[in-house]
Amino acid sequence: MVLSFFYKSALIFIIGPSAASIILFEIILNTMAMFNHSNINIPMKIDKSLRFFVVTPDMHRVHHSIERSEYNTNFGFNLSIWDFLFKTYKSAPILGQQGMEIGLKYFREEKYISPLVLLKMPFLKGHDDS
């Protein structure tokens, strides 16, 4: 988030967009992030067509799987073209949307699911799940 702030600030300084443009960009960016992290059930026929242009909730959810072959895919949360270009697109999880487990394998115990631990989590030593 800090890096994003400085990156955006530098671009604003260099390009000099209007305040309205900046606000519109942030509204679109945050709306799309909330949309594809939502639990909206889009009919599959519509979802398949829509994901050629934008990242849908079902498409992005694969990125949150506990399986490495799935969480290393579908990184985008706005335009899906990036996942197609960089060959990181995965159409569906192996066990389907209903069978897929989301989260992190090594933080599934009860002791890790408290507000205090969640705030500390970015500073904990990393885990290798290979």
Tab-separated table of C-alpha atoms in Angstrom, residues 39-118:
chain	number	residue	atom	x	y	z
A	39	ASN	CA	-19.377	-13.605	-3.730
A	40	ILE	CA	-21.665	-12.653	-6.609
A	41	ASN	CA	-22.943	-15.693	-8.476
A	42	ILE	CA	-22.787	-14.770	-12.165
A	43	PRO	CA	-24.365	-17.365	-14.487
A	44	MET	CA	-21.553	-19.403	-16.098
A	45	LYS	CA	-22.519	-18.453	-19.662
A	46	ILE	CA	-22.249	-14.742	-18.822
A	47	ASP	CA	-19.127	-15.257	-16.681
A	48	LYS	CA	-17.270	-17.016	-19.518
A	49	SER	CA	-17.961	-14.116	-21.889
A	50	LEU	CA	-17.308	-11.408	-19.318
A	51	ARG	CA	-13.916	-12.757	-18.260
A	52	PHE	CA	-12.439	-12.053	-21.697
A	53	PHE	CA	-12.576	-8.376	-20.708
A	54	VAL	CA	-12.724	-8.068	-16.919
A	55	VAL	CA	-11.795	-10.276	-13.995
A	56	THR	CA	-14.907	-11.921	-12.546
A	57	PRO	CA	-15.271	-13.158	-8.953
A	58	ASP	CA	-15.065	-16.840	-10.012
A	59	MET	CA	-11.976	-16.146	-12.108
A	60	HIS	CA	-10.134	-14.262	-9.359
A	61	ARG	CA	-11.199	-16.633	-6.556
A	62	VAL	CA	-8.927	-19.337	-8.048
A	63	HIS	CA	-6.010	-17.074	-7.048
A	64	HIS	CA	-7.007	-17.553	-3.389
A	65	SER	CA	-6.850	-21.372	-3.497
A	66	ILE	CA	-4.559	-23.267	-1.117
A	67	GLU	CA	-3.140	-25.216	-4.089
A	68	ARG	CA	0.066	-23.782	-5.554
A	69	SER	CA	-0.947	-24.629	-9.140
A	70	GLU	CA	-4.023	-22.478	-8.568
A	71	TYR	CA	-2.826	-19.615	-6.358
A	72	ASN	CA	-0.031	-18.826	-8.813
A	73	THR	CA	-2.673	-17.862	-11.396
A	74	ASN	CA	-5.289	-15.185	-12.097
A	75	PHE	CA	-3.415	-12.289	-10.505
A	76	GLY	CA	-5.450	-9.523	-12.115
A	77	PHE	CA	-8.363	-7.787	-10.476
A	78	ASN	CA	-9.393	-5.379	-13.197
A	79	LEU	CA	-8.560	-6.322	-16.778
A	80	SER	CA	-8.155	-10.016	-17.545
A	81	ILE	CA	-5.918	-9.376	-20.557
A	82	TRP	CA	-2.835	-9.416	-18.306
A	83	ASP	CA	-3.433	-13.000	-17.196
A	84	PHE	CA	-3.951	-14.068	-20.807
A	85	LEU	CA	-0.802	-12.229	-21.981
A	86	PHE	CA	1.430	-13.555	-19.202
A	87	LYS	CA	-0.101	-17.046	-19.395
A	88	THR	CA	-1.231	-16.972	-15.766
A	89	TYR	CA	-4.910	-17.542	-16.612
A	90	LYS	CA	-6.604	-20.621	-15.142
A	91	SER	CA	-10.247	-21.109	-16.059
A	92	ALA	CA	-11.321	-23.090	-12.986
A	93	PRO	CA	-9.923	-24.825	-9.901
A	94	ILE	CA	-9.305	-28.575	-10.116
A	95	LEU	CA	-12.082	-29.355	-7.608
A	96	GLY	CA	-14.442	-26.704	-8.976
A	97	GLN	CA	-15.516	-23.517	-7.220
A	98	GLN	CA	-17.473	-25.404	-4.552
A	99	GLY	CA	-14.682	-27.903	-3.795
A	100	MET	CA	-11.803	-25.424	-3.733
A	101	GLU	CA	-10.344	-24.487	-0.352
A	102	ILE	CA	-9.242	-20.884	-0.019
A	103	GLY	CA	-6.706	-19.313	2.309
A	104	LEU	CA	-3.203	-20.302	3.314
A	105	LYS	CA	-2.410	-23.937	4.189
A	106	TYR	CA	-0.144	-23.015	7.069
A	107	PHE	CA	-2.502	-20.492	8.739
A	108	ARG	CA	-5.616	-22.678	9.031
A	109	GLU	CA	-5.416	-23.387	12.759
A	110	GLU	CA	-7.738	-21.554	15.173
A	111	LYS	CA	-4.799	-19.774	16.868
A	112	TYR	CA	-4.081	-17.816	13.673
A	113	ILE	CA	-7.597	-16.454	13.300
A	114	SER	CA	-7.744	-13.545	15.724
A	115	PRO	CA	-7.569	-9.812	14.995
A	116	LEU	CA	-4.230	-9.393	16.803
A	117	VAL	CA	-2.538	-12.298	14.997
A	118	LEU	CA	-3.940	-11.144	11.641
